[in-house]
XYZ file of C-alpha atoms in Angstrom:
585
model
C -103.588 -175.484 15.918
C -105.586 -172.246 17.312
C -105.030 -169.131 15.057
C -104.090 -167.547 18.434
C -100.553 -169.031 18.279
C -100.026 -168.369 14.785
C -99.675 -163.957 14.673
C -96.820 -163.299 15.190
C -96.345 -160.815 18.213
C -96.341 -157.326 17.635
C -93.912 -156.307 20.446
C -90.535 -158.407 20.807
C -90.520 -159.838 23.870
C -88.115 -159.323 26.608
C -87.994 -162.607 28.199
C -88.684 -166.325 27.893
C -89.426 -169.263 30.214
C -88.732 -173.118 29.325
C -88.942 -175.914 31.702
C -88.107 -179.061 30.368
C -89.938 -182.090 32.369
C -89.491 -185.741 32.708
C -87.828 -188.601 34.494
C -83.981 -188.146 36.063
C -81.503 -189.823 33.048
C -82.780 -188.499 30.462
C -80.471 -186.043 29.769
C -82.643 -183.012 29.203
C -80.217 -181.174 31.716
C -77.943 -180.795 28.703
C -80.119 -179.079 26.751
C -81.288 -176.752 29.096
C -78.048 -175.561 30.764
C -76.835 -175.624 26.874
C -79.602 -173.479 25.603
C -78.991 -171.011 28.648
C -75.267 -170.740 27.756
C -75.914 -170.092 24.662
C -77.939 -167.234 25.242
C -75.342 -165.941 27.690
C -73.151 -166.131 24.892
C -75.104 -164.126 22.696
C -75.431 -160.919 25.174
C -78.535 -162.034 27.064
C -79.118 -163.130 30.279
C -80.073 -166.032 32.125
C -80.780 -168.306 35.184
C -81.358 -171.676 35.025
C -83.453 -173.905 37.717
C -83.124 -177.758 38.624
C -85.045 -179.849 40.999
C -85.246 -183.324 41.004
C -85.767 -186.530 43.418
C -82.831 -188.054 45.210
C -82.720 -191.194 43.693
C -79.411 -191.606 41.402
C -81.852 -192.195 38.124
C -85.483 -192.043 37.813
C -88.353 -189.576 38.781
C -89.584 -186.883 38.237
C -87.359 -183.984 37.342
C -87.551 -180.691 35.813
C -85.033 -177.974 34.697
C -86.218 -174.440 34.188
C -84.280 -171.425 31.724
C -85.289 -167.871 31.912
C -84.046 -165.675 29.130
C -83.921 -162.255 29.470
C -82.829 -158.776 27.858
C -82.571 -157.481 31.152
C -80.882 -159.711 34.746
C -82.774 -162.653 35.978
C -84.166 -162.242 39.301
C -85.926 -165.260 39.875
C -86.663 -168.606 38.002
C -90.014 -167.216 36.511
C -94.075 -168.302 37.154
C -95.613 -168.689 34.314
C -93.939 -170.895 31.057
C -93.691 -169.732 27.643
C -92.483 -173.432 26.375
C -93.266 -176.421 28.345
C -90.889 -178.940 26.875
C -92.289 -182.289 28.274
C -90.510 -186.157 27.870
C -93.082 -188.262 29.368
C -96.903 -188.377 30.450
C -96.924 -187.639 33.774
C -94.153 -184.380 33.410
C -97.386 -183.284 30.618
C -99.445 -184.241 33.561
C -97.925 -182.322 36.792
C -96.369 -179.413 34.260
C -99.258 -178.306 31.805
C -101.086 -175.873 34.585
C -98.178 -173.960 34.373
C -97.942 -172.798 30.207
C -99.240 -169.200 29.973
C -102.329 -169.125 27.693
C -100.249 -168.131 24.937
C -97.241 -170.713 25.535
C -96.741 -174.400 23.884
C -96.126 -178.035 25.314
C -93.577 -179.736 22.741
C -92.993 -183.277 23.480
C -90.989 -186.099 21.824
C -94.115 -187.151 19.419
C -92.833 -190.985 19.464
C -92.554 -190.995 23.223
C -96.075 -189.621 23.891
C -99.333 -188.591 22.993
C -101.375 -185.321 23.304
C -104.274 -184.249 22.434
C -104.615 -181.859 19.519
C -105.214 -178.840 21.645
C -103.987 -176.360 19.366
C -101.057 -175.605 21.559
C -99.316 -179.118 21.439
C -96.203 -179.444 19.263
C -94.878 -182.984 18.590
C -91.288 -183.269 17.202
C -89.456 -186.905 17.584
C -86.491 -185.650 19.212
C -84.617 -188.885 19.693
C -85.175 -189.879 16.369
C -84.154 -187.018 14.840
C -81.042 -187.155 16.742
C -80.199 -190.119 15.608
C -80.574 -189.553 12.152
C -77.595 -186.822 12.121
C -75.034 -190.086 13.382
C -74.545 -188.525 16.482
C -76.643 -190.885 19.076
C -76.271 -187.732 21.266
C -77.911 -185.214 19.271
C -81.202 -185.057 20.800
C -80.494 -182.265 22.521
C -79.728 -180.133 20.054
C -82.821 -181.161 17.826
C -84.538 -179.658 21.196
C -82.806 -176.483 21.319
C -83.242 -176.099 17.090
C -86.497 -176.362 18.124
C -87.204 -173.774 20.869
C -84.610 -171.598 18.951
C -87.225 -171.938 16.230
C -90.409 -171.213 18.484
C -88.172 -167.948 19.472
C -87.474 -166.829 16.358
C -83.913 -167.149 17.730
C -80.873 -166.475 14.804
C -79.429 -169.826 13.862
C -76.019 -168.585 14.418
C -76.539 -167.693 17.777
C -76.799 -171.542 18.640
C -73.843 -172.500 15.771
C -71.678 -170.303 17.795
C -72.180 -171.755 20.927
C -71.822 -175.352 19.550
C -68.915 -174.544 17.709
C -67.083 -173.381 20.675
C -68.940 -175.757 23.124
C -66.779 -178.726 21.083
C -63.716 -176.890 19.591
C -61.458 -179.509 20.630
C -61.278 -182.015 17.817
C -59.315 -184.278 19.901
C -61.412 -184.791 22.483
C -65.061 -184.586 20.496
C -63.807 -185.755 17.566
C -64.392 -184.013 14.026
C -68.037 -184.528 13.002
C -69.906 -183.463 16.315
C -69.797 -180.055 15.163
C -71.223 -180.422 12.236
C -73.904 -183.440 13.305
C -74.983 -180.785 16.367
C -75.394 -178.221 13.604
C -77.576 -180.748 11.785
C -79.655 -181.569 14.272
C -79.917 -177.568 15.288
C -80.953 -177.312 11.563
C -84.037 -180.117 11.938
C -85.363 -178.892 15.424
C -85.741 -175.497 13.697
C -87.257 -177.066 10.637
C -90.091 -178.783 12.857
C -90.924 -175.669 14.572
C -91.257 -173.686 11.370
C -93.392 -176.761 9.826
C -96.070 -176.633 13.274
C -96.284 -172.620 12.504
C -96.052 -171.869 16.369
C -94.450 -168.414 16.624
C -94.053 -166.994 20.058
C -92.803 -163.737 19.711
C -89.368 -162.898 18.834
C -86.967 -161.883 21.599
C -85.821 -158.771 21.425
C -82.408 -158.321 20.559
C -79.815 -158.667 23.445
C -77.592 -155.879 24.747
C -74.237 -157.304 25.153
C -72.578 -156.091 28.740
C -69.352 -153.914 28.376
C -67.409 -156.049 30.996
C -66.553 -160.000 31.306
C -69.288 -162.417 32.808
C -68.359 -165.754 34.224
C -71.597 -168.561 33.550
C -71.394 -170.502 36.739
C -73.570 -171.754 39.292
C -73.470 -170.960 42.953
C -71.013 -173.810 44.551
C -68.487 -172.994 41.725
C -68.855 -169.236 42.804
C -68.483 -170.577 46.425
C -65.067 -172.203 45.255
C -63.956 -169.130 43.671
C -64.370 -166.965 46.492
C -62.187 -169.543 48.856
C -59.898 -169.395 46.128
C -59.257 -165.482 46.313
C -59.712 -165.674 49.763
C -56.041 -167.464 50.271
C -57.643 -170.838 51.029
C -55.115 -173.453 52.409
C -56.803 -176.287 53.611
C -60.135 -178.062 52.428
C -61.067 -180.970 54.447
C -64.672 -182.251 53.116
C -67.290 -185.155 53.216
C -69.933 -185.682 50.571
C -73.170 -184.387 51.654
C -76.029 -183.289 48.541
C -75.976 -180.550 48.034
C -72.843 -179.473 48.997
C -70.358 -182.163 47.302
C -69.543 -180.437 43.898
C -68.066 -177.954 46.115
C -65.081 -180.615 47.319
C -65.556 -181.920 43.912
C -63.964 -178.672 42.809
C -61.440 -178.348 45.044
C -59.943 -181.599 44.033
C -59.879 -181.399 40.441
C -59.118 -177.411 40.258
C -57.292 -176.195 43.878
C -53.583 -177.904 43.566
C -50.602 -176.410 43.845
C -48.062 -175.240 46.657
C -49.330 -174.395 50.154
C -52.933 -176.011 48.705
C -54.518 -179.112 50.529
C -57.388 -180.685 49.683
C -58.708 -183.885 51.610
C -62.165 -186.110 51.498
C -62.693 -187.261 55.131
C -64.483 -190.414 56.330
C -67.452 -188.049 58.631
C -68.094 -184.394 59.450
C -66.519 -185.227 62.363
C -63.341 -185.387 60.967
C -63.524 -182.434 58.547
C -64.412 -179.845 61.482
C -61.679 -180.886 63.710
C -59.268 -181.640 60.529
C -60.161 -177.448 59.802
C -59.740 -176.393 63.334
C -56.264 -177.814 63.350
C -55.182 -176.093 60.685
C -56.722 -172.906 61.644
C -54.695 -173.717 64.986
C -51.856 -174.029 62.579
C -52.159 -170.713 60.474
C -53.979 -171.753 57.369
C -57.056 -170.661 56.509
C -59.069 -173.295 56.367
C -62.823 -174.903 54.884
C -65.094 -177.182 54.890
C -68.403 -177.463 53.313
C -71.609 -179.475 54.253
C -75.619 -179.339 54.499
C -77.711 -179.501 57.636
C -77.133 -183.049 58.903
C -73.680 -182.895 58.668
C -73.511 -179.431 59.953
C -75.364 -180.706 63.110
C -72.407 -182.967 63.401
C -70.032 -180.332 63.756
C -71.991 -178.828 67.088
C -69.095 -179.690 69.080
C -66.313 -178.793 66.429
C -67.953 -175.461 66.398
C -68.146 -174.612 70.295
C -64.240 -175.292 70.300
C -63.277 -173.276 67.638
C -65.418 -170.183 69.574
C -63.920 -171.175 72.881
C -60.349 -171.898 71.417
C -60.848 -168.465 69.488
C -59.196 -170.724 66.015
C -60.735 -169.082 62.306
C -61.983 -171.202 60.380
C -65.039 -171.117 57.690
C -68.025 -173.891 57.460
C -70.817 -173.664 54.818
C -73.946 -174.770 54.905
C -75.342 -175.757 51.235
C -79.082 -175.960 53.392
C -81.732 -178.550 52.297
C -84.823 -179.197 53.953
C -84.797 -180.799 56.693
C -84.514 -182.237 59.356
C -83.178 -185.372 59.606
C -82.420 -186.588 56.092
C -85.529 -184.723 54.618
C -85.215 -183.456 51.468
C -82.066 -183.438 50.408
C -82.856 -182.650 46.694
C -84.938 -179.774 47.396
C -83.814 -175.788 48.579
C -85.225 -174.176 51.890
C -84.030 -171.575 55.284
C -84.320 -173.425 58.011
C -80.315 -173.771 59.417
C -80.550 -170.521 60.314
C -81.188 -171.057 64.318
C -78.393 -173.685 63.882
C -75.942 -171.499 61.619
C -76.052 -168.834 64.719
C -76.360 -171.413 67.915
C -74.869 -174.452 66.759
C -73.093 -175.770 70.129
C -74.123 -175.557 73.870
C -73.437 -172.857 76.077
C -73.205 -168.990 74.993
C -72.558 -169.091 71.421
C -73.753 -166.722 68.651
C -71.452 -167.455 65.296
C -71.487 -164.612 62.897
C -73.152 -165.718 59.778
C -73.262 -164.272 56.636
C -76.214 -165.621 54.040
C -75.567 -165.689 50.136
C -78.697 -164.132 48.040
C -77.855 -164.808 44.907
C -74.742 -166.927 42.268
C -72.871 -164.164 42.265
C -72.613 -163.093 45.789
C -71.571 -166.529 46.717
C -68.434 -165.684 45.416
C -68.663 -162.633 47.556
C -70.150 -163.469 50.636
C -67.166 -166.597 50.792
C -64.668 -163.802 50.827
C -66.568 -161.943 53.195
C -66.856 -165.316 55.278
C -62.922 -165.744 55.193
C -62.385 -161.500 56.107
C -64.419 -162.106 58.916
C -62.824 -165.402 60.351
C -59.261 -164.111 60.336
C -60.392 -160.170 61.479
C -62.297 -161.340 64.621
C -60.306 -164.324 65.092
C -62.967 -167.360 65.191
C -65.286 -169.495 62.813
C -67.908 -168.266 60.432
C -70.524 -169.587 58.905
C -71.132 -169.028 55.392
C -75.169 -170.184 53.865
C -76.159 -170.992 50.672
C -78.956 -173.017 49.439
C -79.717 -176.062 47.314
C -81.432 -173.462 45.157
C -78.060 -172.343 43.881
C -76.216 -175.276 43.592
C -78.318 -175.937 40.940
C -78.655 -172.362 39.490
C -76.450 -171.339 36.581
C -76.252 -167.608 35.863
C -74.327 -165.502 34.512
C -72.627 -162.660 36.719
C -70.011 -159.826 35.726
C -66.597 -161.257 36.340
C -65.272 -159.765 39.373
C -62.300 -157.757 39.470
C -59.802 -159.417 42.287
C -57.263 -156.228 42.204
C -60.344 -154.252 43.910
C -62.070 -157.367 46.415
C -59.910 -156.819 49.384
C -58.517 -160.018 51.259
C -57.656 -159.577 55.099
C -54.901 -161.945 57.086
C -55.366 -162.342 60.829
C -53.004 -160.340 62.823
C -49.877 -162.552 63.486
C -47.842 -162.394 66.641
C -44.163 -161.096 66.311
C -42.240 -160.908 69.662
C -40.183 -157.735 69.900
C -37.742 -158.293 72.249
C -37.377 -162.330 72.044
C -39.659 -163.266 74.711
C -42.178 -165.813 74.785
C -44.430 -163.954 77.308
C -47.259 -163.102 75.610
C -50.386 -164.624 76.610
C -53.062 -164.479 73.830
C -56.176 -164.614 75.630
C -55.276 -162.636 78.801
C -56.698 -158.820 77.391
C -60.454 -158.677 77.210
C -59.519 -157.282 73.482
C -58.406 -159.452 70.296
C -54.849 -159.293 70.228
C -52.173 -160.920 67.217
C -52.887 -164.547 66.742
C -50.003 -166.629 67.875
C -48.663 -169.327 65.804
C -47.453 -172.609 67.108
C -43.882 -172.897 66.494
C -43.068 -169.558 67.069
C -43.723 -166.582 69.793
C -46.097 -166.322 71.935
C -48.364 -168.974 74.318
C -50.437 -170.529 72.102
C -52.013 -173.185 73.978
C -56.157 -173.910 71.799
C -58.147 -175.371 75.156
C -61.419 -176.592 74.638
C -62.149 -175.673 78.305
C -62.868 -172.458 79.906
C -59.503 -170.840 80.284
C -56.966 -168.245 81.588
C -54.900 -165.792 79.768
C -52.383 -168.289 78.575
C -54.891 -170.656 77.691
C -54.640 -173.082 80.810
C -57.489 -174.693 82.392
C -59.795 -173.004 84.625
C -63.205 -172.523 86.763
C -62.450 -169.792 88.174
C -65.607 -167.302 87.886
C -64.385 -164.187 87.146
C -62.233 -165.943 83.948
C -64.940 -167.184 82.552
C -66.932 -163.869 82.994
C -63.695 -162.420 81.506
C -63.616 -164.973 78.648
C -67.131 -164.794 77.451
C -67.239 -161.552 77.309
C -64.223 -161.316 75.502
C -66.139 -163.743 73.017
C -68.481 -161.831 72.172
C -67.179 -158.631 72.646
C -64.857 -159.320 69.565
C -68.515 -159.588 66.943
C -68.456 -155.932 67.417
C -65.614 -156.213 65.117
C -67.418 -157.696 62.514
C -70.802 -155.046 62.267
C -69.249 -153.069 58.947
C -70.939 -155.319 56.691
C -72.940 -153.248 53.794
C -76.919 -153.812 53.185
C -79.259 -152.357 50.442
C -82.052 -149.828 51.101
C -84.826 -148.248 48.947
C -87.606 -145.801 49.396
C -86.758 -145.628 53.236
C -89.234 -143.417 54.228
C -92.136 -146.195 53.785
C -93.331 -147.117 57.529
C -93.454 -151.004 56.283
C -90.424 -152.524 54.629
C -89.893 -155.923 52.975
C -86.619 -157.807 53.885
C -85.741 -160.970 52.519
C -82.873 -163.004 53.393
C -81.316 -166.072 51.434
C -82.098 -166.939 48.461
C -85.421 -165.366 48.757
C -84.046 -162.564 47.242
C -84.534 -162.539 43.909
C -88.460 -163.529 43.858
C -88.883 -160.797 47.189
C -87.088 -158.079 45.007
C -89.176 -159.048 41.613
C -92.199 -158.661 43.950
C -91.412 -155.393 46.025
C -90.719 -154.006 42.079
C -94.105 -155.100 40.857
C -95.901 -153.470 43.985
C -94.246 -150.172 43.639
C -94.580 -149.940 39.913
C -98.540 -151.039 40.033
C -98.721 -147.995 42.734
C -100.266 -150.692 45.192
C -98.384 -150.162 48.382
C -95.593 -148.043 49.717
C -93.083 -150.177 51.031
C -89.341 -149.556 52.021
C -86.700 -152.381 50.820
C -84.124 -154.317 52.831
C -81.021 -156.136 52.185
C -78.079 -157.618 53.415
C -75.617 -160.736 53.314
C -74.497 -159.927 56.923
C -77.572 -161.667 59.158
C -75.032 -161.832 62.898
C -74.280 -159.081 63.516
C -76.641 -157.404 61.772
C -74.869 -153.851 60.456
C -75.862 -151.399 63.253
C -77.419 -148.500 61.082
C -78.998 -151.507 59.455
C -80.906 -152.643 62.789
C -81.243 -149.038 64.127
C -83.355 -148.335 60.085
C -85.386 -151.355 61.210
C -86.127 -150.428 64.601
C -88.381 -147.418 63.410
C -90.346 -149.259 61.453
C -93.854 -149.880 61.874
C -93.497 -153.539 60.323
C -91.014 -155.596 58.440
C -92.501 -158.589 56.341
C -89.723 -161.118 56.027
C -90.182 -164.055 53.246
C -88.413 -167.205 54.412
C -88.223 -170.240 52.959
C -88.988 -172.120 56.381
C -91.964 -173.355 58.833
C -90.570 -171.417 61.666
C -90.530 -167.446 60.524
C -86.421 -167.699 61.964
C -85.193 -164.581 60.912
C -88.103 -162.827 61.627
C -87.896 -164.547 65.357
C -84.184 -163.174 65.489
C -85.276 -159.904 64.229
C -87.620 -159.676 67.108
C -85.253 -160.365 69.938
C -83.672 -157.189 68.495
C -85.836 -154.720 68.767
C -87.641 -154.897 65.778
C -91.118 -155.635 64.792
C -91.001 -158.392 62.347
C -93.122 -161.153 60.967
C -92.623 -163.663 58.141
C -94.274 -164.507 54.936
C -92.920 -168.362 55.254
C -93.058 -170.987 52.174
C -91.992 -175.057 52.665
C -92.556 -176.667 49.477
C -88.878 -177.474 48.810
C -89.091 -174.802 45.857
C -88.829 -170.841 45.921
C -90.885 -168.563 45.982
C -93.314 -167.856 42.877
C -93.229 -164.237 42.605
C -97.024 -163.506 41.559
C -97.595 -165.757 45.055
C -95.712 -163.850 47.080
C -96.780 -160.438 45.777
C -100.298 -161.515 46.618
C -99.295 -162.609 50.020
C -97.479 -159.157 50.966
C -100.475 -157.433 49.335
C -102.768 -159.527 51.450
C -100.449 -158.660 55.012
C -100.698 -154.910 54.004
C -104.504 -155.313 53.661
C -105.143 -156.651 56.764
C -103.146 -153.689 58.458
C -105.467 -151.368 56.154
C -108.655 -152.967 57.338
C -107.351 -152.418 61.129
C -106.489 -148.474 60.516
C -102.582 -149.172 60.707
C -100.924 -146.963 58.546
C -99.985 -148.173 54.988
């Protein structure tokens, strides 16, 4: 082993990066989401990363942890641990250790060369040796514990909690996952790696929750009053409905798996028609399914919320891998004049708030919304302050009461929203997929369908209050990501402005149609806004442009995010080439 790996590190480190690599079924997921929990557990913080093929077992597959003292914005570039279970994970992965990091691999499962920076450790057998077959896991995470300089009892504590319930994991697990804590740690301090100790965490004053962001996405339909789930299982949205059947019972709760997409959009438009506030979740195939589903519920004026877990597409694509490209579709799903309002999670934790947002907006203006997320976050476990539901507002759509017993009222006749009528009681409250008159009837009629669409879209102007981020505003160019392209864009814009390289104003916001006016009028002035996407297309950028503003995309397509020294190098490169042309920087 090089002497460069043996000092020990001066200066405690404030974060770590582990991806452990090999082939779907091997159960490595356990140890990484265990090792991040852990961690959480102890005061630090941490976002985990998954990608994998879409087989059910088999290939290649990786998970990804980033410690830190301070929140996780993105997955992380460069790897302190490389933690690989086969050849060809050693293979694709080692490219990626940082000169000072270290490959550990299960030493009866592989070879490697002795490299100086190559730590074998027999994991399985190991395990085995403590009576738990299981326990392989935990030999890893004594391990990287080990490499970390990591407290023993940080991981004790999370195992004794983890399996508290003698009943269920019986009485020796416990102490067998100590055991096999105990011998990962004792191979690491045999190889005489050390990679720097972490510093010490800071433990947060408030709750967090440790959740990824489909679980958040439940949550928030939860608060939101959510009546009715209809859904069909569609990677990567299905843990969503998976939720909703095992946790959202009880009285005035319905939760149904449907036989297409089909069904589940018109299942949620009736009982929007109904009164309920109603879901359904899907990814981009399935959401083109719903074109039709979608144009009624804007014509018939009926809330309801669909969200789109996106994949990359089209057709079946890749339906294990994250990317932005529903946007066009998440705004102009059907035919005709039709621009949805959409609202676009950035991170786990506003998942849970942009699906209360999503539900607000649906009953306030009286139609559907469509609520994105990403494969990136169905897979992402973080953790994320627990919010406080006594101060996250939840609105009901304004029901229709008659006042002096008659049934007169005609819903859609006034070119403003007026209270939603419910069948049953007051009120006309015919839903017509067709172009229609006041009471909801039937017609061609030209001037009612000028009258009608522009009572459509008249009623988004309800929905432009939504809230956006801004930072050092007076910077001619701006950066404004969208999506899940968040985190890595923000990590970026942060390195630029501390290395002095570029002045550069930030943008944010969850709200994408409409856009928040003072948000769009900011942009207007601006010489350029660089938008990183995760799609071929530049969308938002497009969209941007249609509004006045002058916009262009730094786009990626891989199926993965961003890396965040890439796309600080490709900002830096779009600001150069306005330097070398005399625009102003």
């Amino acid at each position: 082993m090089g002497s460069g790996y043996l000092a020990e590190a001066e200066l405690k480190k404030t974060d770590f990066v582990i991806r452990f690599a090999g082939e779907g079924g091997q159960g490595f997921q356990t140890a990484a989401q265990g090792f991040a929990a852990a961690n959480v557990q102890a005061g630090y913080h941490a976002q985990t990363f998954a990608t994998f093929p879409s087989q059910i077992t088999g290939g290649p597959t990786w998970f990804q942890v980033r410690v830190s003292t301070t929140p996780v914005l993105s997955r992380g570039d460069k790897l302190d641990v490389l933690v690989a279970f086969n050849e060809y994970a050693y293979d694709v992965h080692k490219d990626d250790v940082s000169d000072e990091g270290v490959v550990v691999y299960d030493s009866k499962a592989l070879e490697l060369p002795d490299d100086g920076r190559s730590l074998g450790v027999p994991f399985e057998q190991l395990g085995k040796s403590t009576g738990n077959q299981r326990a392989a896991n935990m030999v890893v995470m004594g391990c990287l514990a080990g490499l970390m300089n990591m407290p023993q009892l940080i991981l004790e504590e999370f195992v004794s909690k983890r399996y508290a319930n003698v009943k269920r994991y019986g009485e020796k697990t416990v102490p067998q996952n100590i055991h096999g804590l105990t011998l990962g740690r004792e191979e690491a301090a045999k190889s005489g790696f050390v990679l720097g100790e972490l510093a010490p965490p800071e433990k947060p004053d408030y709750e967090q929750l440790f959740l990824n962001g489909n679980e958040a996405i439940s949550l928030g339909a939860a608060h939101s009053g959510l009546n009715f789930y209809a859904g069909y299982p569609i990677s990567p949205a299905t843990t969503i409905l998976m939720w909703m059947e095992q946790h959202y019972v009880g009285e005035d709760r319905f939760v149904y798996q449907v036989s297409s997409e089909i069904e589940s959009i018109n299942a949620i438009i009736g009982a929007g028609y109904s009164g309920k506030k109603a879901m359904t979740a899907t990814a981009g195939p399935g959401f083109s399914l719903m074109s039709e589903g979608l144009g009624f519920a804007w014509m018939a004026e009926i809330p309801i919320v669909v969200c789109d877990v996106q994949r990359g597409g089209p057709a079946t694509g890749l339906p294990t891998k994250t990317e932005q490209s529903d946007l066009y579709q998440a705004m102009h799903p059907a035919h005709g004049d039709v621009s949805l309002p959409v609202i676009a999670a950035g991170s786990v934790e506003e998942c849970f708030y942009a699906t209360v947002a999503a539900f607000n907006w649906a009953e306030r203006y009286q139609g559907p919304v469509i609520l994105l997320s990403e494969h990136a976050f169905e897979g992402r476990n973080q953790n994320i302050r627990k919010p406080d539901l006594s101060k996250i507002p939840v609105e009901n759509r304004d029901i229709y009461v008659s006042n002096n017993g008659s049934d007169s009222y005609h819903r859609y006749e006034s070119r403003e929203l007026g209270p939603f009528p419910v069948p049953g009681g007051p009120g006309s409250y015919v839903a017509n997929a067709s172009e229609h008159d006041g009471m909801g009837d039937t017609t061609h009629l030209p001037e009612r369908h000028v009258q009608m669409t522009e009572r459509r879209f008249g009623k988004l102007k309800l929905l432009e209050d939504g809230d956006y981020e801004s930072e050092n505003v007076e910077a001619a160019i701006a950066v404004m990501p969208w999506g899940g392209s968040k985190g890595p864009a923000r990590e970026a814009w942060n390195q630029i402005q501390e290395g002095g390289d570029a002045a550069l104003s930030w943008y944010y916001t969850m709200f994408l149609n409409p856009l928040p006016s003072q948000l769009l009028a900011e942009l207007r002035t601006k010489d350029l806004v660089i938008v990183p996407e995760l799609n071929y297309q530049g969308q938002f950028s497009a969209i941007l442009r249609t509004q006045g503003v002058n916009a262009e995309s730094v786009t990626q397509y891989t199926g993965l995010p961003f890396r965040v020294s890439e796309l600080r190098q490709r900002i830096l490169n779009r600001l150069q080439m306005d330097t070398k042309e005399g625009a102003l920087v």
